[in-house]
mmCIF file of N, CA and C in Angstrom:
data_model
loop_
_atom_site.group_PDB
_atom_site.id
_atom_site.type_symbol
_atom_site.label_atom_id
_atom_site.label_comp_id
_atom_site.label_asym_id
_atom_site.label_seq_id
_atom_site.Cartn_x
_atom_site.Cartn_y
_atom_site.Cartn_z
ATOM 1 N N UNK A 1 -174.239 160.695 -5.303
ATOM 2 C CA UNK A 1 -174.367 161.896 -4.504
ATOM 3 C C UNK A 1 -173.903 161.577 -3.088
ATOM 4 N N UNK A 2 -173.107 162.483 -2.520
ATOM 5 C CA UNK A 2 -172.603 162.233 -1.174
ATOM 6 C C UNK A 2 -173.727 162.385 -0.147
ATOM 7 N N UNK A 3 -173.460 161.877 1.039
ATOM 8 C CA UNK A 3 -174.468 161.933 2.107
ATOM 9 C C UNK A 3 -174.835 163.370 2.456
ATOM 10 N N UNK A 4 -173.824 164.256 2.494
ATOM 11 C CA UNK A 4 -174.108 165.646 2.860
ATOM 12 C C UNK A 4 -174.945 166.339 1.789
ATOM 13 N N UNK A 5 -174.664 166.057 0.519
ATOM 14 C CA UNK A 5 -175.466 166.649 -0.555
ATOM 15 C C UNK A 5 -176.899 166.136 -0.496
ATOM 16 N N UNK A 6 -177.056 164.860 -0.220
ATOM 17 C CA UNK A 6 -178.388 164.285 -0.101
ATOM 18 C C UNK A 6 -179.118 164.907 1.082
ATOM 19 N N UNK A 7 -178.419 165.057 2.195
ATOM 20 C CA UNK A 7 -179.015 165.649 3.387
ATOM 21 C C UNK A 7 -179.464 167.078 3.115
ATOM 22 N N UNK A 8 -178.600 167.869 2.500
ATOM 23 C CA UNK A 8 -178.984 169.265 2.272
ATOM 24 C C UNK A 8 -180.090 169.363 1.234
ATOM 25 N N UNK A 9 -180.105 168.476 0.253
ATOM 26 C CA UNK A 9 -181.176 168.494 -0.752
ATOM 27 C C UNK A 9 -182.519 168.127 -0.116
ATOM 28 N N UNK A 10 -182.528 167.132 0.739
ATOM 29 C CA UNK A 10 -183.767 166.729 1.419
ATOM 30 C C UNK A 10 -184.240 167.805 2.381
ATOM 31 N N UNK A 11 -183.313 168.404 3.100
ATOM 32 C CA UNK A 11 -183.671 169.457 4.037
ATOM 33 C C UNK A 11 -184.215 170.679 3.301
ATOM 34 N N UNK A 12 -183.600 171.031 2.192
ATOM 35 C CA UNK A 12 -184.081 172.175 1.403
ATOM 36 C C UNK A 12 -185.490 171.910 0.884
ATOM 37 N N UNK A 13 -185.730 170.703 0.416
ATOM 38 C CA UNK A 13 -187.062 170.343 -0.074
ATOM 39 C C UNK A 13 -188.080 170.405 1.071
ATOM 40 N N UNK A 14 -187.684 169.976 2.252
ATOM 41 C CA UNK A 14 -188.566 170.024 3.415
ATOM 42 C C UNK A 14 -188.873 171.471 3.806
ATOM 43 N N UNK A 15 -187.866 172.340 3.713
ATOM 44 C CA UNK A 15 -188.022 173.735 4.117
ATOM 45 C C UNK A 15 -188.944 174.513 3.182
ATOM 46 N N UNK A 16 -188.929 174.176 1.892
ATOM 47 C CA UNK A 16 -189.754 174.920 0.927
ATOM 48 C C UNK A 16 -190.194 173.966 -0.178
ATOM 49 N N UNK A 17 -191.195 173.172 0.114
ATOM 50 C CA UNK A 17 -191.660 172.153 -0.825
ATOM 51 C C UNK A 17 -192.187 172.756 -2.118
ATOM 52 N N UNK A 18 -192.875 173.884 -2.021
ATOM 53 C CA UNK A 18 -193.474 174.500 -3.207
ATOM 54 C C UNK A 18 -192.416 174.862 -4.252
ATOM 55 N N UNK A 19 -191.238 175.263 -3.813
ATOM 56 C CA UNK A 19 -190.173 175.647 -4.742
ATOM 57 C C UNK A 19 -189.665 174.455 -5.547
ATOM 58 N N UNK A 20 -189.919 173.242 -5.067
ATOM 59 C CA UNK A 20 -189.404 172.054 -5.729
ATOM 60 C C UNK A 20 -190.481 171.276 -6.485
ATOM 61 N N UNK A 21 -191.704 171.811 -6.557
ATOM 62 C CA UNK A 21 -192.766 171.146 -7.316
ATOM 63 C C UNK A 21 -192.375 171.074 -8.792
ATOM 64 N N UNK A 22 -192.560 169.911 -9.358
ATOM 65 C CA UNK A 22 -192.235 169.719 -10.770
ATOM 66 C C UNK A 22 -193.508 169.874 -11.589
ATOM 67 N N UNK A 23 -193.707 171.076 -12.091
ATOM 68 C CA UNK A 23 -194.852 171.306 -12.955
ATOM 69 C C UNK A 23 -194.486 172.410 -13.937
ATOM 70 N N UNK A 24 -195.168 172.427 -15.060
ATOM 71 C CA UNK A 24 -194.881 173.439 -16.067
ATOM 72 C C UNK A 24 -195.460 174.770 -15.622
ATOM 73 N N UNK A 25 -194.617 175.804 -15.679
ATOM 74 C CA UNK A 25 -195.041 177.152 -15.321
ATOM 75 C C UNK A 25 -194.459 178.124 -16.350
ATOM 76 N N UNK A 26 -194.922 179.345 -16.290
ATOM 77 C CA UNK A 26 -194.394 180.366 -17.187
ATOM 78 C C UNK A 26 -192.955 180.719 -16.847
ATOM 79 N N UNK A 27 -192.313 181.465 -17.742
ATOM 80 C CA UNK A 27 -190.904 181.815 -17.542
ATOM 81 C C UNK A 27 -190.696 182.664 -16.288
ATOM 82 N N UNK A 28 -191.588 183.615 -16.045
ATOM 83 C CA UNK A 28 -191.442 184.465 -14.861
ATOM 84 C C UNK A 28 -191.557 183.658 -13.582
ATOM 85 N N UNK A 29 -192.553 182.800 -13.520
ATOM 86 C CA UNK A 29 -192.744 181.988 -12.317
ATOM 87 C C UNK A 29 -191.597 180.992 -12.166
ATOM 88 N N UNK A 30 -191.099 180.473 -13.270
ATOM 89 C CA UNK A 30 -189.965 179.551 -13.197
ATOM 90 C C UNK A 30 -188.740 180.251 -12.621
ATOM 91 N N UNK A 31 -188.541 181.499 -12.995
ATOM 92 C CA UNK A 31 -187.414 182.257 -12.457
ATOM 93 C C UNK A 31 -187.582 182.482 -10.951
ATOM 94 N N UNK A 32 -188.804 182.788 -10.516
ATOM 95 C CA UNK A 32 -189.056 182.970 -9.080
ATOM 96 C C UNK A 32 -188.836 181.670 -8.314
ATOM 97 N N UNK A 33 -189.286 180.564 -8.897
ATOM 98 C CA UNK A 33 -189.102 179.268 -8.231
ATOM 99 C C UNK A 33 -187.617 178.910 -8.139
ATOM 100 N N UNK A 34 -186.854 179.275 -9.160
ATOM 101 C CA UNK A 34 -185.416 179.007 -9.132
ATOM 102 C C UNK A 34 -184.767 179.775 -7.984
ATOM 103 N N UNK A 35 -185.168 181.018 -7.809
ATOM 104 C CA UNK A 35 -184.633 181.825 -6.707
ATOM 105 C C UNK A 35 -185.030 181.209 -5.373
ATOM 106 N N UNK A 36 -186.287 180.766 -5.247
ATOM 107 C CA UNK A 36 -186.737 180.126 -4.006
ATOM 108 C C UNK A 36 -185.946 178.858 -3.717
ATOM 109 N N UNK A 37 -185.661 178.062 -4.758
ATOM 110 C CA UNK A 37 -184.862 176.844 -4.571
ATOM 111 C C UNK A 37 -183.463 177.189 -4.085
ATOM 112 N N UNK A 38 -182.849 178.218 -4.692
ATOM 113 C CA UNK A 38 -181.511 178.623 -4.277
ATOM 114 C C UNK A 38 -181.499 179.076 -2.818
ATOM 115 N N UNK A 39 -182.516 179.829 -2.422
ATOM 116 C CA UNK A 39 -182.604 180.289 -1.031
ATOM 117 C C UNK A 39 -182.778 179.103 -0.093
ATOM 118 N N UNK A 40 -183.647 178.160 -0.453
ATOM 119 C CA UNK A 40 -183.865 176.978 0.387
ATOM 120 C C UNK A 40 -182.582 176.163 0.510
ATOM 121 N N UNK A 41 -181.841 176.032 -0.582
ATOM 122 C CA UNK A 41 -180.583 175.288 -0.541
ATOM 123 C C UNK A 41 -179.560 175.986 0.352
ATOM 124 N N UNK A 42 -179.483 177.314 0.269
ATOM 125 C CA UNK A 42 -178.543 178.057 1.115
ATOM 126 C C UNK A 42 -178.918 177.909 2.587
ATOM 127 N N UNK A 43 -180.197 177.990 2.897
ATOM 128 C CA UNK A 43 -180.640 177.839 4.289
ATOM 129 C C UNK A 43 -180.348 176.441 4.803
ATOM 130 N N UNK A 44 -180.557 175.436 3.968
ATOM 131 C CA UNK A 44 -180.291 174.058 4.383
ATOM 132 C C UNK A 44 -178.807 173.859 4.662
ATOM 133 N N UNK A 45 -177.959 174.377 3.773
ATOM 134 C CA UNK A 45 -176.512 174.261 3.998
ATOM 135 C C UNK A 45 -176.098 174.964 5.288
ATOM 136 N N UNK A 46 -176.675 176.145 5.531
ATOM 137 C CA UNK A 46 -176.355 176.896 6.753
ATOM 138 C C UNK A 46 -176.801 176.130 7.993
ATOM 139 N N UNK A 47 -177.978 175.522 7.945
ATOM 140 C CA UNK A 47 -178.467 174.743 9.087
ATOM 141 C C UNK A 47 -177.558 173.554 9.358
ATOM 142 N N UNK A 48 -177.115 172.896 8.316
ATOM 143 C CA UNK A 48 -176.224 171.743 8.494
ATOM 144 C C UNK A 48 -174.896 172.189 9.101
ATOM 145 N N UNK A 49 -174.337 173.298 8.591
ATOM 146 C CA UNK A 49 -173.091 173.817 9.169
ATOM 147 C C UNK A 49 -173.288 174.175 10.640
ATOM 148 N N UNK A 50 -174.426 174.769 10.974
ATOM 149 C CA UNK A 50 -174.714 175.161 12.350
ATOM 150 C C UNK A 50 -174.727 173.945 13.268
ATOM 151 N N UNK A 51 -175.404 172.886 12.871
ATOM 152 C CA UNK A 51 -175.530 171.725 13.738
ATOM 153 C C UNK A 51 -174.302 170.826 13.729
ATOM 154 N N UNK A 52 -173.377 171.057 12.815
ATOM 155 C CA UNK A 52 -172.127 170.302 12.847
ATOM 156 C C UNK A 52 -171.203 170.797 13.949
ATOM 157 N N UNK A 53 -171.447 172.014 14.429
ATOM 158 C CA UNK A 53 -170.634 172.538 15.518
ATOM 159 C C UNK A 53 -171.115 171.878 16.815
ATOM 160 N N UNK A 54 -170.225 171.227 17.530
ATOM 161 C CA UNK A 54 -170.633 170.468 18.721
ATOM 162 C C UNK A 54 -171.353 171.308 19.776
ATOM 163 N N UNK A 55 -170.920 172.550 19.968
ATOM 164 C CA UNK A 55 -171.552 173.371 20.998
ATOM 165 C C UNK A 55 -172.997 173.721 20.629
ATOM 166 N N UNK A 56 -173.285 173.905 19.367
ATOM 167 C CA UNK A 56 -174.655 174.216 18.952
ATOM 168 C C UNK A 56 -175.570 173.000 19.108
ATOM 169 N N UNK A 57 -175.077 171.851 18.719
ATOM 170 C CA UNK A 57 -175.864 170.627 18.857
ATOM 171 C C UNK A 57 -176.096 170.319 20.340
ATOM 172 N N UNK A 58 -175.070 170.513 21.151
ATOM 173 C CA UNK A 58 -175.215 170.267 22.591
ATOM 174 C C UNK A 58 -176.243 171.217 23.196
ATOM 175 N N UNK A 59 -176.220 172.468 22.770
ATOM 176 C CA UNK A 59 -177.189 173.443 23.279
ATOM 177 C C UNK A 59 -178.611 173.035 22.907
ATOM 178 N N UNK A 60 -178.798 172.569 21.689
ATOM 179 C CA UNK A 60 -180.121 172.123 21.252
ATOM 180 C C UNK A 60 -180.579 170.915 22.058
ATOM 181 N N UNK A 61 -179.711 169.937 22.240
ATOM 182 C CA UNK A 61 -180.075 168.740 22.991
ATOM 183 C C UNK A 61 -180.410 169.096 24.442
ATOM 184 N N UNK A 62 -179.666 170.034 25.022
ATOM 185 C CA UNK A 62 -179.942 170.484 26.385
ATOM 186 C C UNK A 62 -181.308 171.154 26.446
ATOM 187 N N UNK A 63 -181.630 171.975 25.454
ATOM 188 C CA UNK A 63 -182.928 172.651 25.426
ATOM 189 C C UNK A 63 -184.071 171.635 25.322
ATOM 190 N N UNK A 64 -183.877 170.594 24.546
ATOM 191 C CA UNK A 64 -184.886 169.540 24.418
ATOM 192 C C UNK A 64 -185.121 168.866 25.759
ATOM 193 N N UNK A 65 -184.045 168.562 26.466
ATOM 194 C CA UNK A 65 -184.163 167.926 27.780
ATOM 195 C C UNK A 65 -184.885 168.835 28.770
ATOM 196 N N UNK A 66 -184.578 170.127 28.737
ATOM 197 C CA UNK A 66 -185.235 171.083 29.642
ATOM 198 C C UNK A 66 -186.722 171.128 29.352
ATOM 199 N N UNK A 67 -187.089 171.161 28.082
ATOM 200 C CA UNK A 67 -188.501 171.216 27.715
ATOM 201 C C UNK A 67 -189.235 169.932 28.091
ATOM 202 N N UNK A 68 -188.563 168.787 27.972
ATOM 203 C CA UNK A 68 -189.178 167.521 28.362
ATOM 204 C C UNK A 68 -189.442 167.510 29.871
ATOM 205 N N UNK A 69 -188.463 167.994 30.634
ATOM 206 C CA UNK A 69 -188.607 168.007 32.089
ATOM 207 C C UNK A 69 -189.704 168.970 32.542
ATOM 208 N N UNK A 70 -189.842 170.083 31.851
ATOM 209 C CA UNK A 70 -190.853 171.082 32.210
ATOM 210 C C UNK A 70 -192.252 170.668 31.765
ATOM 211 N N UNK A 71 -192.332 169.936 30.665
ATOM 212 C CA UNK A 71 -193.628 169.629 30.079
ATOM 213 C C UNK A 71 -194.179 168.364 30.537
#
């Protein structure tokens, strides 16, 4: 598995841990969990794309510095 796939899989699991629980459930609940996993994966991919843009990452780092100085 590539680094980016591993990163997005870990981030998706972090974002919605319940959707990735491995336990036996009914068919209806399994379908809902599958949808939740897909949503978490899409959000993780979007977050990674967002932070790959240098201006977005720079803005975040600047905000962190401002908060450190204020706090």
